[in-house]
Coordinates of C-alpha atoms and ligand atoms in Angstrom, one line a residue:
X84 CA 0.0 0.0 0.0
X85 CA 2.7 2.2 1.3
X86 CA 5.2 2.1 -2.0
X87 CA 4.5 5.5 -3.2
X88 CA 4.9 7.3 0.2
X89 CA 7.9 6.5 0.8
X90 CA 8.8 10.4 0.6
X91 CA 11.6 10.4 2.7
X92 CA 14.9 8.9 2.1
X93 CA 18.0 9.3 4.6
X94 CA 21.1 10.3 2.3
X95 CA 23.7 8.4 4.7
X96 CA 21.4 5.7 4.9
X97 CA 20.0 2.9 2.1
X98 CA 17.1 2.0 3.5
X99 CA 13.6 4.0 2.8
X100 CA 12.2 5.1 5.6
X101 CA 8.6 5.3 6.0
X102 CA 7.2 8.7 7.7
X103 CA 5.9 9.9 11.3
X104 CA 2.3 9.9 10.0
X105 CA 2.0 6.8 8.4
X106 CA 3.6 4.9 11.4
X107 CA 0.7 7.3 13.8
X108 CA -1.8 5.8 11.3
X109 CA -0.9 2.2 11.3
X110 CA -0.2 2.6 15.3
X111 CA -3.9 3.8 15.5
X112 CA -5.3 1.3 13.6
X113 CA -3.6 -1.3 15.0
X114 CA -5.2 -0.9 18.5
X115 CA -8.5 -0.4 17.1
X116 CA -8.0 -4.2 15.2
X117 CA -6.7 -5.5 18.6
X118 CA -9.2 -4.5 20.9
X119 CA -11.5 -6.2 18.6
X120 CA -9.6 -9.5 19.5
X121 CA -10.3 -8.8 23.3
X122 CA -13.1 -9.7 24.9
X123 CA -15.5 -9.8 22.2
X124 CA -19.5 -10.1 22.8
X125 CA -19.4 -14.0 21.4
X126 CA -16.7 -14.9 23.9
X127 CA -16.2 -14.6 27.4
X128 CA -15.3 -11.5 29.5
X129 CA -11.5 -10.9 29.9
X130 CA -10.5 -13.5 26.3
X131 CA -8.6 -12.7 23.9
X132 CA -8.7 -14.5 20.4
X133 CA -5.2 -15.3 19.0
X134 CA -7.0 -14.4 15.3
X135 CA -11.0 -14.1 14.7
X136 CA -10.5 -16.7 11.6
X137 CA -12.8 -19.4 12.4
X138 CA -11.5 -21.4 9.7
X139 CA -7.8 -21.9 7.5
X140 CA -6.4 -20.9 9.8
X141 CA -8.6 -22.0 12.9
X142 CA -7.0 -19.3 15.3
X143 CA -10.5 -18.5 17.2
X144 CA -9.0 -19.8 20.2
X145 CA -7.7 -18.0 23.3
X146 CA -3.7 -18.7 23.8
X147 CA -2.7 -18.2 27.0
X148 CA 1.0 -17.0 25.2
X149 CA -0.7 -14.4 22.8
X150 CA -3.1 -13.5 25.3
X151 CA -0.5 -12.2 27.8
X152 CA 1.3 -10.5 24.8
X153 CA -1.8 -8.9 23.7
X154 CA -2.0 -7.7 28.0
X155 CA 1.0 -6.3 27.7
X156 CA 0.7 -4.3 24.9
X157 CA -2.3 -3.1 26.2
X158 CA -1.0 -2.0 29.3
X159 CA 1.9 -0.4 27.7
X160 CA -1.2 2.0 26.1
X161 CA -2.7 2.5 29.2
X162 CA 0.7 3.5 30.6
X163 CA 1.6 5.5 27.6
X164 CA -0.7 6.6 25.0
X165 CA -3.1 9.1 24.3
X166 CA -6.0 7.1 24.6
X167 CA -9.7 7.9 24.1
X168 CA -11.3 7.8 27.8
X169 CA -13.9 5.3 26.4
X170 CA -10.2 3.1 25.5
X171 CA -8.8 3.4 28.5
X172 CA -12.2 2.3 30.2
X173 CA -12.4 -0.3 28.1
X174 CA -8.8 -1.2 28.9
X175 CA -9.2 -1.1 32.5
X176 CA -12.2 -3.1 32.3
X177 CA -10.2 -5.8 30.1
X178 CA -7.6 -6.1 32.6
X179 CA -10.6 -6.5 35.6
X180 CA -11.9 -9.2 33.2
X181 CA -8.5 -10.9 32.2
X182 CA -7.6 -12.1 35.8
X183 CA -11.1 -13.6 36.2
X184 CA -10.7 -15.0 32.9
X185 CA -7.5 -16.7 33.6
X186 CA -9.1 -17.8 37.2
X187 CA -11.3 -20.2 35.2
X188 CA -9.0 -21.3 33.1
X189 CA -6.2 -22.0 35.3
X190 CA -9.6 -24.0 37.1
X191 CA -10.3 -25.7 34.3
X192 CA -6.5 -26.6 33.4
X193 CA -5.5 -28.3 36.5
X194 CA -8.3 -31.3 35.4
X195 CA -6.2 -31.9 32.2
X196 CA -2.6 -31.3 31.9
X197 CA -2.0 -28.5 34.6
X198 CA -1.0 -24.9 34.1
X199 CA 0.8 -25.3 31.1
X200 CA -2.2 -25.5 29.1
X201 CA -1.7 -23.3 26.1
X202 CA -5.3 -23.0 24.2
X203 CA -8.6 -22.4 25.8
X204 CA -12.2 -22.1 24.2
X205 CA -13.3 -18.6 24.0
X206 CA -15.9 -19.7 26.9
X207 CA -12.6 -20.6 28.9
X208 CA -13.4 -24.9 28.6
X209 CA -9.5 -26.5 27.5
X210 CA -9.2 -27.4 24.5
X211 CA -9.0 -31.0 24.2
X212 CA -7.9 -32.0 20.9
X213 CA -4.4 -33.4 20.2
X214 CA -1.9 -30.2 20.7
X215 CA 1.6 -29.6 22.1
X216 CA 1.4 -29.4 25.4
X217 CA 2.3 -28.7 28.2
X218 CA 4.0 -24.8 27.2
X219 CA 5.3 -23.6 30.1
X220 CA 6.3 -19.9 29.1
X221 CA 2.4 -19.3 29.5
X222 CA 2.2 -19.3 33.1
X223 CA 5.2 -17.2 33.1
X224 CA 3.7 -14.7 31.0
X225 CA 0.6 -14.2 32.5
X226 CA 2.0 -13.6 36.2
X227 CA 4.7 -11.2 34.6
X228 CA 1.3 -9.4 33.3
X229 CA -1.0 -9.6 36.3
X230 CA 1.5 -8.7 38.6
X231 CA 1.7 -5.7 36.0
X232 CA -1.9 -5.3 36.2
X233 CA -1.9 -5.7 40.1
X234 CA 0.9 -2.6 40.4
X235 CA -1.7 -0.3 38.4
X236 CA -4.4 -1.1 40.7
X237 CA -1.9 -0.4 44.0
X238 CA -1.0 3.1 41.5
X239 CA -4.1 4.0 40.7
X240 CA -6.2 3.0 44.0
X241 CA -8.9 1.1 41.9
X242 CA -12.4 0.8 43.9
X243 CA -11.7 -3.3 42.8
X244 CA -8.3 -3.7 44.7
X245 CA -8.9 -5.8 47.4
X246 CA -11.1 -8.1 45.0
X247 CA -8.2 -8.1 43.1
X248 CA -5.6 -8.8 45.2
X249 CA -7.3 -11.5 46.5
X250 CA -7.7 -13.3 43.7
X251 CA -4.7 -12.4 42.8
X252 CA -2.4 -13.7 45.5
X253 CA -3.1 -15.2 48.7
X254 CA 0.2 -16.5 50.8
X255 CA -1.3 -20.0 51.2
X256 CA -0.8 -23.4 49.8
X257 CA -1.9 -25.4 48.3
X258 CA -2.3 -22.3 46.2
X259 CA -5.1 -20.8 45.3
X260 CA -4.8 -17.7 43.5
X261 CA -4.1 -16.8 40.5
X262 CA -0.8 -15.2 41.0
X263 CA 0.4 -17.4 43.3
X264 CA -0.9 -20.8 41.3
X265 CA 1.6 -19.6 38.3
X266 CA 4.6 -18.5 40.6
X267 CA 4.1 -21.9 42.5
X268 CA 3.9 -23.9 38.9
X269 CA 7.1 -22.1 37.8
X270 CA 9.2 -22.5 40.6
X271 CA 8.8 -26.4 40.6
X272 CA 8.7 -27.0 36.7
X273 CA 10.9 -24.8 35.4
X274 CA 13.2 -27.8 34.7
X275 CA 10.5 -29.8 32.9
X276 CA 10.3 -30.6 29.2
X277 CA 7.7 -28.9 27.1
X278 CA 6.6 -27.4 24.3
X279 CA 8.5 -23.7 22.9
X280 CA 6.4 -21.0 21.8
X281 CA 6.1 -22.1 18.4
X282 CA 4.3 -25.3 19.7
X283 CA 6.6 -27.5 17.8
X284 CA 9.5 -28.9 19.5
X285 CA 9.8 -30.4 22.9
X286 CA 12.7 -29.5 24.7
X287 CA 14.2 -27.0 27.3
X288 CA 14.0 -23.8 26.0
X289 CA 15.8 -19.7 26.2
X290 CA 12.4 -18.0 25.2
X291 CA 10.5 -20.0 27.8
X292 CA 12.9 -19.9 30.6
X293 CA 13.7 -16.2 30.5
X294 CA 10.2 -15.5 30.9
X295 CA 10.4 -17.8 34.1
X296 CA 12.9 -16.3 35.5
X297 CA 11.9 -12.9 34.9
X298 CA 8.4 -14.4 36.7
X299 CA 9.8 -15.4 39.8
X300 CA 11.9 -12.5 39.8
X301 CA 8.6 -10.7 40.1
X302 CA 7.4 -13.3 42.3
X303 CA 9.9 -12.6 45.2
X304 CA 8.5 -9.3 45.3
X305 CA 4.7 -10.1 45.4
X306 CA 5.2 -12.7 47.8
X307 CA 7.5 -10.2 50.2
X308 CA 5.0 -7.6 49.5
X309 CA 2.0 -9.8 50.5
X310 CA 3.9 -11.2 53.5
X311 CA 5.0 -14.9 52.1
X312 CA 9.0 -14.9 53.2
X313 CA 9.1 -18.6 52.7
X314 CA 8.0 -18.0 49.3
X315 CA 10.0 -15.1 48.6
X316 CA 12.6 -17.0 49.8
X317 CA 11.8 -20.8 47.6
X318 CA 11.0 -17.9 44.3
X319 CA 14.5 -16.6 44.5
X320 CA 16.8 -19.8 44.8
X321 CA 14.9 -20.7 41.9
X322 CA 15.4 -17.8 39.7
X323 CA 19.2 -17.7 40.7
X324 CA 19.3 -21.6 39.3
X325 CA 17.5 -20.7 36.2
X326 CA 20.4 -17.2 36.0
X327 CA 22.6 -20.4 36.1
X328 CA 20.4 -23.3 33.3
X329 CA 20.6 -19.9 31.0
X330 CA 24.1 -19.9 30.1
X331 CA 24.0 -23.3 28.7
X332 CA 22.4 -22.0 25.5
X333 CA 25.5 -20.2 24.4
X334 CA 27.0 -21.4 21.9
X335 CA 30.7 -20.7 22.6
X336 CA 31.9 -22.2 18.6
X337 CA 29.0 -20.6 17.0
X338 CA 28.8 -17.1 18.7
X339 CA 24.6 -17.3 19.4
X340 CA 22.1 -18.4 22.1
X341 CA 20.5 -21.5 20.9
X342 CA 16.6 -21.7 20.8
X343 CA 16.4 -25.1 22.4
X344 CA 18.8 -27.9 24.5
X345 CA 17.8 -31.2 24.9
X346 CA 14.8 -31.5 22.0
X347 CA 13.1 -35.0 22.2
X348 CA 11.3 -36.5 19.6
X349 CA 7.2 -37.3 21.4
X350 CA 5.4 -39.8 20.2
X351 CA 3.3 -38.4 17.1
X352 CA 4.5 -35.5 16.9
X353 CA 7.0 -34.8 14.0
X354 CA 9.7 -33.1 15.4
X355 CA 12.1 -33.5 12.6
X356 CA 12.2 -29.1 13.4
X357 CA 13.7 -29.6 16.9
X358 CA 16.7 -32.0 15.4
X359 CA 18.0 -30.8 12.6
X360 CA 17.7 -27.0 13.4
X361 CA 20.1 -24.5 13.4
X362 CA 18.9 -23.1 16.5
X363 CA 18.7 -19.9 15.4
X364 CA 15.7 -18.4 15.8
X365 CA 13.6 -15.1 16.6
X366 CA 12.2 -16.7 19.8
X367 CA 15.7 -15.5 21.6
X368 CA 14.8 -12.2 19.9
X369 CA 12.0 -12.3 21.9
X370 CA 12.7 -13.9 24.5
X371 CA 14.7 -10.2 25.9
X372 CA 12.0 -8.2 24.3
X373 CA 9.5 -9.9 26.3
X374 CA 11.6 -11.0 29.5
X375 CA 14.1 -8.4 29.8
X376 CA 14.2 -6.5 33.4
X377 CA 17.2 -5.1 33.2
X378 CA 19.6 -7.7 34.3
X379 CA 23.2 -7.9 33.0
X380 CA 22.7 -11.2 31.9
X381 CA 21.0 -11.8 28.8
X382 CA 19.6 -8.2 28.7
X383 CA 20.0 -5.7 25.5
X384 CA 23.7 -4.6 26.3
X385 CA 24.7 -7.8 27.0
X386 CA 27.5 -8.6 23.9
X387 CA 26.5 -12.3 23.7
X388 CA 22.8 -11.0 23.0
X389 CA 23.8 -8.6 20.0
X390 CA 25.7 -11.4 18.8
X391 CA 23.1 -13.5 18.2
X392 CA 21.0 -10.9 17.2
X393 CA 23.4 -10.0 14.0
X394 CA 23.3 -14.0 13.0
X395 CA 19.2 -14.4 13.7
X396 CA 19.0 -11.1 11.0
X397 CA 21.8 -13.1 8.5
X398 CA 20.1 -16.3 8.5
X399 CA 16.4 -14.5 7.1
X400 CA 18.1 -11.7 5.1
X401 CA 18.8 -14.0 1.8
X402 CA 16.3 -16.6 2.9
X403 CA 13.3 -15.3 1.3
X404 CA 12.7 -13.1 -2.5
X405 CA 11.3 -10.2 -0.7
X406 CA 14.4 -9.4 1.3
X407 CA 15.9 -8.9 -2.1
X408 CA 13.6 -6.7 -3.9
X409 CA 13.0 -3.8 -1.9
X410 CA 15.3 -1.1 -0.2
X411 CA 14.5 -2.0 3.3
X412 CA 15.2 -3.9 6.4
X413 CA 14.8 -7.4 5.7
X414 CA 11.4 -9.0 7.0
X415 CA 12.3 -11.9 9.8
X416 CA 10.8 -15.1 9.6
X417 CA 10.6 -17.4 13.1
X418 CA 13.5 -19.9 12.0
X419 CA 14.7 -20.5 8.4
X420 CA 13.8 -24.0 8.3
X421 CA 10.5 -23.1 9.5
X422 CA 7.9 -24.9 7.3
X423 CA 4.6 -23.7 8.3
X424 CA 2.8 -21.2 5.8
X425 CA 0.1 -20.1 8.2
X426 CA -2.1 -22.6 6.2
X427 CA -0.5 -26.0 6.9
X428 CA 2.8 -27.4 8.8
X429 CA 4.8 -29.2 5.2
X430 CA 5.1 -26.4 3.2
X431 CA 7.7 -23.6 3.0
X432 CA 7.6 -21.0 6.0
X433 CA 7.7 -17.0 5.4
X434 CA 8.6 -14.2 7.0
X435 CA 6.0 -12.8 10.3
X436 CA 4.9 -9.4 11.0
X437 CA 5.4 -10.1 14.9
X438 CA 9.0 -11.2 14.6
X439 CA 10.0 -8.3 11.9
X440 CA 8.5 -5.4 14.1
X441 CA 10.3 -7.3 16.9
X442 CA 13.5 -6.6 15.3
X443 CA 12.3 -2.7 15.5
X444 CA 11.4 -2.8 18.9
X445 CA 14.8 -4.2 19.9
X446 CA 16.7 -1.7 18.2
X447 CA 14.9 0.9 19.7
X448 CA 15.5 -0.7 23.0
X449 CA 19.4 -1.3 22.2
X450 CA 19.8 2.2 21.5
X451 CA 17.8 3.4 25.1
X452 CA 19.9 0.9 27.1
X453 CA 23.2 2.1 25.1
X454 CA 22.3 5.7 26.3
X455 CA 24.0 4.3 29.8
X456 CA 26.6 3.2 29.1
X457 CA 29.9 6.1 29.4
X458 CA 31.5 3.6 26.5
X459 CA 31.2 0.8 23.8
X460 CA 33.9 -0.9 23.5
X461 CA 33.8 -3.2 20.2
X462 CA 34.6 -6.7 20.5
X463 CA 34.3 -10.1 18.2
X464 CA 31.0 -10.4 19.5
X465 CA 29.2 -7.0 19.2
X466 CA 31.8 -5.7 16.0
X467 CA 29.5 -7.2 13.3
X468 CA 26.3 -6.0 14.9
X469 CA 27.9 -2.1 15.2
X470 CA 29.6 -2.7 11.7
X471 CA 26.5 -3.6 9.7
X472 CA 23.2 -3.2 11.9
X473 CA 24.4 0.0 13.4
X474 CA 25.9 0.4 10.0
X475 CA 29.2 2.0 11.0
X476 CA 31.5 0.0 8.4
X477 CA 34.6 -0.9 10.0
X478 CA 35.3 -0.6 13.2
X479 CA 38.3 -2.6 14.8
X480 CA 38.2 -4.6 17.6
X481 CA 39.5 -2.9 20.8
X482 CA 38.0 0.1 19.7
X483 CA 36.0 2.3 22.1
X484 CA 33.5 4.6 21.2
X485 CA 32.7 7.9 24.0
X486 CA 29.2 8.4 24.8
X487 CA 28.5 11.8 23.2
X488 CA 31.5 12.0 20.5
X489 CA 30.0 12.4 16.8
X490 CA 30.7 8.7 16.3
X491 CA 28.1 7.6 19.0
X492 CA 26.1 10.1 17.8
X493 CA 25.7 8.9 14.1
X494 CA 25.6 4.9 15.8
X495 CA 22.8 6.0 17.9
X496 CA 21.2 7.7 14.7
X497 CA 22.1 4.7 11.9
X498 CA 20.6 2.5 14.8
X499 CA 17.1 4.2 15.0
X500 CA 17.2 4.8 10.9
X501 CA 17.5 0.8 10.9
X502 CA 14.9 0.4 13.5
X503 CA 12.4 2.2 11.5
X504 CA 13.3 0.5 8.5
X505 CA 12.0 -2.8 10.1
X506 CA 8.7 -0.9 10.9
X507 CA 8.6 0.5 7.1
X508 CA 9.2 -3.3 6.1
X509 CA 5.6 -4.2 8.4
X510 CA 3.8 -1.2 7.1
X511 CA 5.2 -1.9 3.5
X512 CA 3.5 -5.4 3.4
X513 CA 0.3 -4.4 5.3
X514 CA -2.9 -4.4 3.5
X515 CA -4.5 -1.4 2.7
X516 CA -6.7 -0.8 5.3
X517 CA -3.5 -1.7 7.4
X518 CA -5.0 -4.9 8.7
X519 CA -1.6 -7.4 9.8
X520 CA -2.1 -11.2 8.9
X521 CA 0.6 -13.6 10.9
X522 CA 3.0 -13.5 7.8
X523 CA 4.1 -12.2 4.8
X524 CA 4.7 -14.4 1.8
X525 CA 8.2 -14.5 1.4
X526 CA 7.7 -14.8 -2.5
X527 CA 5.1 -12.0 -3.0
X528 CA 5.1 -10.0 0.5
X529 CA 0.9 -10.3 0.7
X530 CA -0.1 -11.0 3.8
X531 CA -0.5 -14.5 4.5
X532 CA -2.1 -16.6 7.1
X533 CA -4.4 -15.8 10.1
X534 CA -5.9 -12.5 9.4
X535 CA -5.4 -9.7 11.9
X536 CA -3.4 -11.6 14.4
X537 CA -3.8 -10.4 17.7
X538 CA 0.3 -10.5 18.1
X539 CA 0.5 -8.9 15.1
X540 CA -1.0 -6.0 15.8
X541 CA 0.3 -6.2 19.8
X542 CA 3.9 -6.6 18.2
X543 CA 3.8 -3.2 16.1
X544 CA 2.2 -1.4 19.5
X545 CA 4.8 -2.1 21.5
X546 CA 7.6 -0.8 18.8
X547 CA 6.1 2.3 17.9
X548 CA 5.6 3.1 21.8
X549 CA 9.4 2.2 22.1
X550 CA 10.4 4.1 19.2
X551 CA 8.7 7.4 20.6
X552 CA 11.0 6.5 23.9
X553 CA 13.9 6.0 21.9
X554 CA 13.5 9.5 20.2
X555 CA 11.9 11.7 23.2
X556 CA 15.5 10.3 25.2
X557 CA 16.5 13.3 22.9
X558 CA 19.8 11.2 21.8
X559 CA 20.8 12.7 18.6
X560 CA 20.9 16.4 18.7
X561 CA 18.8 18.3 16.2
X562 CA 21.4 18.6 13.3
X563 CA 21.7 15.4 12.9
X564 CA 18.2 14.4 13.4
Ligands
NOJ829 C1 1.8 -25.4 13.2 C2 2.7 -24.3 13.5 O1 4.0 -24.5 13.2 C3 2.5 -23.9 15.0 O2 3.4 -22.9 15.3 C4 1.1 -23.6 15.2 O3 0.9 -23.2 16.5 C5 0.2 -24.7 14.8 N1 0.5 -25.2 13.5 C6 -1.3 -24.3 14.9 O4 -1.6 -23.2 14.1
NOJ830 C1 1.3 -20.1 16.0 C2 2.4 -19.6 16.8 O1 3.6 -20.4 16.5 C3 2.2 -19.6 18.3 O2 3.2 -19.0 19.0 C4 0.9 -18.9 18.6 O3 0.6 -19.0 20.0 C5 -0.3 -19.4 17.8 N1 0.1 -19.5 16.4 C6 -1.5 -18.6 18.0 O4 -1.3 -17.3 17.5

């Protein structure tokens, strides 16, 4: 749609980038197609529909992974946008509804295969057909968002906060509240088996344990705050152990975080993906984006990260024809021997909205987090990542850049430049009534797949509201702006 406006091209730059008002427009539209996913009138109260495609693909289903996505996105608008007051009521209500929501399900879970359920029935009944399961990054998720939701409530005084916090978190056990059920499930499974996000290979997996350890991270404080210290205490050794599990997915020969460890083949279940994989793959991507909390570790400064970063963009950039054919950013697929075409599992996989604008959203991230550093000091692992993402050319190991100096100054600038470029790469393939399917096809670039994706839509929110971070932190003086 957008090929024509491309109006404004950055001489030091080769990538189009798409303008301020077309990225307001899409951002706009974007919440109006998500909040149409959330707790529709022919579901229940406080769901969230992954796609509203009853049929190729069947995505009328509420994922607890896409539904805590979709909850924090939303809750980054609250936070942060300018909102209609009929939104934010809306919101509000949607968050009130969520944890009630998830109190059934959770219910409802723990008479089939426990917590780490990942698909529910829009009524909130577990859906029972054959699936990958169990996928533990979604009670991870959800406690990161309700304990998100429960801090706005404490902010804001709601009239509903001691409903809420009830529900919500209770220091007894067996547990039975909501928080406390999914702190309590990831404490003692975090070493189990299961499913990655993708619902396709059974292993031990980055994505799904950073998100558990950022949850029990958060879970120390809930449980201190609501008078647990044995908790607090059992919620901390763990996270420290999973800090530990972590580093086993660096590769030290290959420079990258692996996806997965230990992938098993399950009875029938092809899992030909988890074996012969490169283990590169967006999920690590991610896996800070979504579980990042500032630790050293694993967070957006840390060298290991931008490594892998540089090699996820490599292995997509010739991958697919569209990468080739226009003068942007290349769009990301989930992992290059991905097969899935949003249609069926044995075909030939493209490139996703969610994962592209991901890409965005950690640039725009990068550069904040750089802002803190006094100097970057280039080294095998981060020189390729400054020398062609951050598009400085050739800069030599050892070499330090000063926070200020004209050289960070055009980094910082090249970086954001490339970040939008991802962004004009989502708006460049949306349709024209900027409606966001699951994928691209990697052939044609027409959207592809379940139609207005909830995670879609949630992944471009959450870059755009980064990106207006990224510039407000008033990093590049005007000149060069
Ligand atoms: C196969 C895909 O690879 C997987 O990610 C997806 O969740 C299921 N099909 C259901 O759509
Ligand atoms: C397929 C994706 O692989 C998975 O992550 C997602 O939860 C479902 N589709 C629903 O959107």
């Amino acid at each position: 749609m957008m090929k024509n406006l491309f109006l404004i091209i950055s001489l030091s730059f080769i990538f189009q980038i798409s303008n301020a008002a077309e990225l307001n427009t899409q951002f706009s539209k974007s919440i109006d197609y998500m909040m149409m996913n959330m707790s529709r009138i022919d579901t229940a109260p406080g769901a969230v529909i992954a796609a509203p495609s009853k049929q190729r693909p069947d995505y009328f289903y509420h994922w607890v992974r896409d539904a805590a996505l979709v909850t924090e996105a939303s809750l980054d608008l609250y936070q942060t946008a300018r909102l209609t007051s009929l939104q934010r009521q809306n919101l509000k209500k949607f968050f009130l509804d969520s944890v009630m929501f998830a109190q059934k399900t959770q219910q409802n879970s723990l008479l089939f295969a426990g917590l780490g359920e990942p698909k529910f029935f829009v009524d909130g009944r577990v859906y029972n057909g054959p699936w990958g399961r169990p996928q533990n990054d979604g009670p991870a998720l959800r406690s990161i968002s309700f304990t998100r939701i429960l801090a706005l409530a404490i902010q804001e005084n709601w009239p509903e906060l001691p409903e809420l916090k009830k529900i919500l978190y209770q220091a007894q056990l067996p547990a039975n509240s909501v928080l406390k059920y999914d702190f309590e499930y990831t404490a003692s499974h975090w070493r189990d088996l299961n499913f990655d996000l993708w619902e396709e290979v059974y292993g031990s997996h980055f994505y799904t344990l950073m998100a558990q350890r950022k949850a029990l991270a958060l879970g120390l404080r809930v449980a201190q705050s609501f008078s647990d210290p044995f908790a607090a205490v059992h919620y901390q050794q763990e996270y420290l152990k999973i800090n530990q599990e972590l580093n086993r997915f660096w590769d030290e020969k290959n420079d990258y975080i692996y996806a997965t460890i230990n992938s098993q083949s399950v009875k029938n279940k092809s899992i030909k993906s988890g074996l012969n994989k490169s283990q590169l793959d967006s999920a690590v991507i991610l896996a800070i984006l979504h579980s990042d909390f500032g630790d050293s570790q694993f967070g957006f400064k840390d060298d290991r990260v931008l490594s892998t970063f540089q090699k996820i963009i490599d292995s997509f950039s010739n991958l697919y024809v569209i990468n080739q054919n226009a003068n942007l950013a290349p769009a990301l697929g989930r992992y290059p021997e991905d097969t899935y075409d949003g249609y069926q599992t044995n075909s030939r996989g493209n490139p996703w909205v969610l994962t592209t604008a991901a890409a965005a959203e950690f640039l725009y991230r990068t550069v904040m987090q750089l802002s803190q550093v006094s100097t970057i000091k280039i080294n095998q692992y981060n020189q390729d990542f400054f020398n062609r993402t951050a598009n400085m050319k050739d800069l030599p190991l050892g070499k330090i850049i000063l926070r200020g100096s004209t050289e960070y100054k055009v980094l910082v600038k090249n970086l954001l430049n490339m970040a939008d470029s991802y962004l004009s790469r989502v708006l460049y393939h949306a349709n024209s009534d900027a409606s966001l399917s699951e994928q691209m096809n990697r052939d044609n670039g027409y959207m592809q797949g379940a139609p207005n994706l909830s995670w879609s839509h949630a992944s471009f929110i959450t870059a755009k509201i980064y990106r207006d971070k990224a510039y407000s932190q008033n990093l590049i003086p005007r000149g060069i702006r």
